[in-house]
């Protein structure tokens, strides 16, 4: 049976772990890997044509996000409508709704990128930072009063994994 979500590009087809949840309304092209316990929600585009797209274990990509040649390490949350172009998001980071990460941007482990933030080309966000604005401004999380564990508990990967499993038909 042909998987209508996935498209080969120059001999390379997407790979979805059996324990991942990928919506039938997402599109995966070329060199894309989705790891176990990850979820890819409706309207997401993962395009691995000029470079690979990697979605790490326990990582969740919200509705209508677009990743082009981007890497998401483990336990990453990407909000609805985010755009990542040739960017890297390290373990345990959260990218807010409609944020934009431009070419060669890196978000350090445990960081939070606020909704609507625009991260310029080749920008490196240090680990455990809070990032917001257009263009992005970085503040160490320790200086913000924001409790990243509380935020991750609220939007935890485990809760999203469970939610994806409860959706049934959306991910078959």
mmCIF file of C-alpha atoms in Angstrom:
data_model
loop_
_atom_site.group_PDB
_atom_site.id
_atom_site.type_symbol
_atom_site.label_atom_id
_atom_site.label_comp_id
_atom_site.label_asym_id
_atom_site.label_seq_id
_atom_site.Cartn_x
_atom_site.Cartn_y
_atom_site.Cartn_z
ATOM 1 C CA UNK A 1 0.000 0.000 0.000
ATOM 2 C CA UNK A 2 1.258 3.498 -0.856
ATOM 3 C CA UNK A 3 1.561 5.889 2.097
ATOM 4 C CA UNK A 4 -0.045 9.143 0.903
ATOM 5 C CA UNK A 5 1.918 11.121 3.495
ATOM 6 C CA UNK A 6 5.365 10.287 2.174
ATOM 7 C CA UNK A 7 7.172 11.124 -1.043
ATOM 8 C CA UNK A 8 10.477 9.844 -2.344
ATOM 9 C CA UNK A 9 13.049 12.412 -3.471
ATOM 10 C CA UNK A 10 16.029 11.346 -5.570
ATOM 11 C CA UNK A 11 15.876 7.777 -4.297
ATOM 12 C CA UNK A 12 15.389 8.556 -0.602
ATOM 13 C CA UNK A 13 12.084 7.961 1.172
ATOM 14 C CA UNK A 14 10.951 9.094 4.629
ATOM 15 C CA UNK A 15 11.276 6.700 7.554
ATOM 16 C CA UNK A 16 8.685 6.648 10.346
ATOM 17 C CA UNK A 17 9.295 4.569 13.468
ATOM 18 C CA UNK A 18 6.442 2.183 14.264
ATOM 19 C CA UNK A 19 6.044 3.895 17.664
ATOM 20 C CA UNK A 20 5.689 7.395 16.115
ATOM 21 C CA UNK A 21 2.395 9.137 15.316
ATOM 22 C CA UNK A 22 2.279 10.949 11.975
ATOM 23 C CA UNK A 23 -0.988 12.501 10.832
ATOM 24 C CA UNK A 24 -2.409 11.418 7.501
ATOM 25 C CA UNK A 25 -2.586 15.140 6.716
ATOM 26 C CA UNK A 26 1.166 15.732 7.142
ATOM 27 C CA UNK A 27 3.593 15.633 4.208
ATOM 28 C CA UNK A 28 7.054 14.077 4.434
ATOM 29 C CA UNK A 29 9.459 14.374 1.509
ATOM 30 C CA UNK A 30 12.832 12.728 0.931
ATOM 31 C CA UNK A 31 15.407 12.260 3.695
ATOM 32 C CA UNK A 32 13.116 12.443 6.741
ATOM 33 C CA UNK A 33 13.294 10.340 9.902
ATOM 34 C CA UNK A 34 10.649 10.409 12.644
ATOM 35 C CA UNK A 35 11.727 8.596 15.829
ATOM 36 C CA UNK A 36 9.723 6.621 18.374
ATOM 37 C CA UNK A 37 7.132 8.419 20.509
ATOM 38 C CA UNK A 38 7.312 11.502 18.288
ATOM 39 C CA UNK A 39 4.180 13.092 16.864
ATOM 40 C CA UNK A 40 3.700 15.041 13.657
ATOM 41 C CA UNK A 41 0.330 16.776 13.534
ATOM 42 C CA UNK A 42 -2.004 17.789 10.649
ATOM 43 C CA UNK A 43 -0.669 20.220 8.062
ATOM 44 C CA UNK A 44 2.995 19.704 8.982
ATOM 45 C CA UNK A 45 5.507 19.649 6.123
ATOM 46 C CA UNK A 46 8.858 17.903 6.675
ATOM 47 C CA UNK A 47 10.976 18.482 3.573
ATOM 48 C CA UNK A 48 14.265 16.617 3.390
ATOM 49 C CA UNK A 49 15.434 17.532 -0.088
ATOM 50 C CA UNK A 50 18.455 19.882 0.306
ATOM 51 C CA UNK A 51 19.328 18.268 3.648
ATOM 52 C CA UNK A 52 17.858 15.757 6.095
ATOM 53 C CA UNK A 53 14.984 16.356 8.494
ATOM 54 C CA UNK A 54 15.284 14.580 11.834
ATOM 55 C CA UNK A 55 12.522 14.441 14.431
ATOM 56 C CA UNK A 56 13.951 12.948 17.625
ATOM 57 C CA UNK A 57 12.412 10.573 20.124
ATOM 58 C CA UNK A 58 9.554 12.049 22.131
ATOM 59 C CA UNK A 59 9.551 15.195 19.970
ATOM 60 C CA UNK A 60 6.317 16.819 18.837
ATOM 61 C CA UNK A 61 5.693 19.037 15.806
ATOM 62 C CA UNK A 62 2.450 21.039 16.017
ATOM 63 C CA UNK A 63 -0.120 21.663 13.327
ATOM 64 C CA UNK A 64 1.009 23.490 10.174
ATOM 65 C CA UNK A 65 4.687 23.735 11.137
ATOM 66 C CA UNK A 66 7.225 23.542 8.299
ATOM 67 C CA UNK A 67 10.686 22.024 8.678
ATOM 68 C CA UNK A 68 13.086 22.240 5.755
ATOM 69 C CA UNK A 69 16.395 20.410 6.276
ATOM 70 C CA UNK A 70 16.072 20.839 10.051
ATOM 71 C CA UNK A 71 17.001 18.728 13.076
ATOM 72 C CA UNK A 72 14.959 18.372 16.251
ATOM 73 C CA UNK A 73 16.710 16.410 18.965
ATOM 74 C CA UNK A 74 14.882 14.459 21.706
ATOM 75 C CA UNK A 75 11.936 15.875 23.736
ATOM 76 C CA UNK A 76 11.550 19.004 21.593
ATOM 77 C CA UNK A 77 8.207 20.762 21.257
ATOM 78 C CA UNK A 78 7.526 22.810 18.106
ATOM 79 C CA UNK A 79 4.380 24.944 18.206
ATOM 80 C CA UNK A 80 1.736 25.343 15.554
ATOM 81 C CA UNK A 81 2.794 27.279 12.475
ATOM 82 C CA UNK A 82 6.509 27.433 13.286
ATOM 83 C CA UNK A 83 8.969 27.556 10.366
ATOM 84 C CA UNK A 84 12.453 26.049 10.667
ATOM 85 C CA UNK A 85 14.813 26.351 7.719
ATOM 86 C CA UNK A 86 18.072 24.411 8.008
ATOM 87 C CA UNK A 87 17.965 24.913 11.797
ATOM 88 C CA UNK A 88 18.831 22.752 14.804
ATOM 89 C CA UNK A 89 16.801 22.553 18.014
ATOM 90 C CA UNK A 90 18.615 20.753 20.805
ATOM 91 C CA UNK A 91 17.181 18.394 23.429
ATOM 92 C CA UNK A 92 14.381 19.642 25.666
ATOM 93 C CA UNK A 93 13.829 22.971 23.891
ATOM 94 C CA UNK A 94 10.436 24.497 23.123
ATOM 95 C CA UNK A 95 9.728 26.560 19.981
ATOM 96 C CA UNK A 96 6.550 28.634 20.280
ATOM 97 C CA UNK A 97 3.668 29.134 17.877
ATOM 98 C CA UNK A 98 4.562 30.889 14.603
ATOM 99 C CA UNK A 99 8.246 31.272 15.504
ATOM 100 C CA UNK A 100 10.730 31.400 12.625
ATOM 101 C CA UNK A 101 14.211 29.894 12.784
ATOM 102 C CA UNK A 102 16.263 30.937 9.785
ATOM 103 C CA UNK A 103 19.169 29.200 8.067
ATOM 104 C CA UNK A 104 21.814 27.688 10.340
ATOM 105 C CA UNK A 105 20.149 28.908 13.551
ATOM 106 C CA UNK A 106 20.654 26.734 16.635
ATOM 107 C CA UNK A 107 18.453 26.675 19.724
ATOM 108 C CA UNK A 108 20.384 25.363 22.730
ATOM 109 C CA UNK A 109 19.166 22.553 24.951
ATOM 110 C CA UNK A 110 16.440 23.447 27.425
ATOM 111 C CA UNK A 111 15.706 26.827 25.827
ATOM 112 C CA UNK A 112 12.322 28.415 25.204
ATOM 113 C CA UNK A 113 11.599 30.395 22.034
ATOM 114 C CA UNK A 114 8.521 32.588 22.521
ATOM 115 C CA UNK A 115 5.645 32.628 20.053
ATOM 116 C CA UNK A 116 6.242 34.839 17.018
ATOM 117 C CA UNK A 117 9.996 35.129 17.573
ATOM 118 C CA UNK A 118 12.264 35.466 14.525
ATOM 119 C CA UNK A 119 15.749 34.021 14.883
ATOM 120 C CA UNK A 120 18.163 35.359 12.226
ATOM 121 C CA UNK A 121 20.495 33.296 10.024
ATOM 122 C CA UNK A 122 23.453 31.653 11.787
ATOM 123 C CA UNK A 123 22.249 32.741 15.242
ATOM 124 C CA UNK A 124 23.202 30.476 18.165
ATOM 125 C CA UNK A 125 20.959 30.482 21.218
ATOM 126 C CA UNK A 126 22.840 29.272 24.312
ATOM 127 C CA UNK A 127 21.358 26.404 26.342
ATOM 128 C CA UNK A 128 18.704 27.300 28.941
ATOM 129 C CA UNK A 129 17.789 30.628 27.384
ATOM 130 C CA UNK A 130 14.522 32.489 26.908
ATOM 131 C CA UNK A 131 14.294 33.992 23.435
ATOM 132 C CA UNK A 132 11.716 36.499 22.194
ATOM 133 C CA UNK A 133 11.208 39.292 19.724
ATOM 134 C CA UNK A 134 11.827 40.331 16.144
ATOM 135 C CA UNK A 135 14.733 39.951 15.805
ATOM 136 C CA UNK A 136 15.335 37.568 18.676
ATOM 137 C CA UNK A 137 16.714 38.770 21.994
ATOM 138 C CA UNK A 138 18.220 36.233 24.393
ATOM 139 C CA UNK A 139 17.869 36.234 28.190
ATOM 140 C CA UNK A 140 19.216 33.438 30.403
ATOM 141 C CA UNK A 141 16.254 31.509 31.820
ATOM 142 C CA UNK A 142 17.690 31.967 35.312
ATOM 143 C CA UNK A 143 17.097 35.734 34.988
ATOM 144 C CA UNK A 144 13.456 35.491 33.887
ATOM 145 C CA UNK A 145 11.569 33.849 36.722
ATOM 146 C CA UNK A 146 10.259 31.352 34.148
ATOM 147 C CA UNK A 147 10.318 27.792 35.403
ATOM 148 C CA UNK A 148 11.140 25.636 32.375
ATOM 149 C CA UNK A 149 10.235 22.435 34.229
ATOM 150 C CA UNK A 150 6.751 23.811 34.907
ATOM 151 C CA UNK A 151 6.320 24.692 31.243
ATOM 152 C CA UNK A 152 7.576 21.319 30.095
ATOM 153 C CA UNK A 153 5.331 19.582 32.603
ATOM 154 C CA UNK A 154 2.358 21.493 31.183
ATOM 155 C CA UNK A 155 3.300 20.672 27.596
ATOM 156 C CA UNK A 156 5.212 17.500 28.355
ATOM 157 C CA UNK A 157 6.233 15.124 25.639
ATOM 158 C CA UNK A 158 4.546 12.261 27.477
ATOM 159 C CA UNK A 159 1.198 14.068 27.502
ATOM 160 C CA UNK A 160 1.498 14.789 23.781
ATOM 161 C CA UNK A 161 2.439 11.183 23.056
ATOM 162 C CA UNK A 162 -0.665 10.078 24.944
ATOM 163 C CA UNK A 163 -2.812 12.643 23.126
ATOM 164 C CA UNK A 164 -1.572 11.385 19.761
ATOM 165 C CA UNK A 165 -2.444 7.810 20.724
ATOM 166 C CA UNK A 166 -5.941 8.863 21.803
ATOM 167 C CA UNK A 167 -6.619 10.433 18.394
ATOM 168 C CA UNK A 168 -6.709 7.055 16.619
ATOM 169 C CA UNK A 169 -7.861 7.732 13.064
ATOM 170 C CA UNK A 170 -5.950 11.011 12.782
ATOM 171 C CA UNK A 171 -2.671 9.096 12.857
ATOM 172 C CA UNK A 172 -3.505 5.942 10.880
#
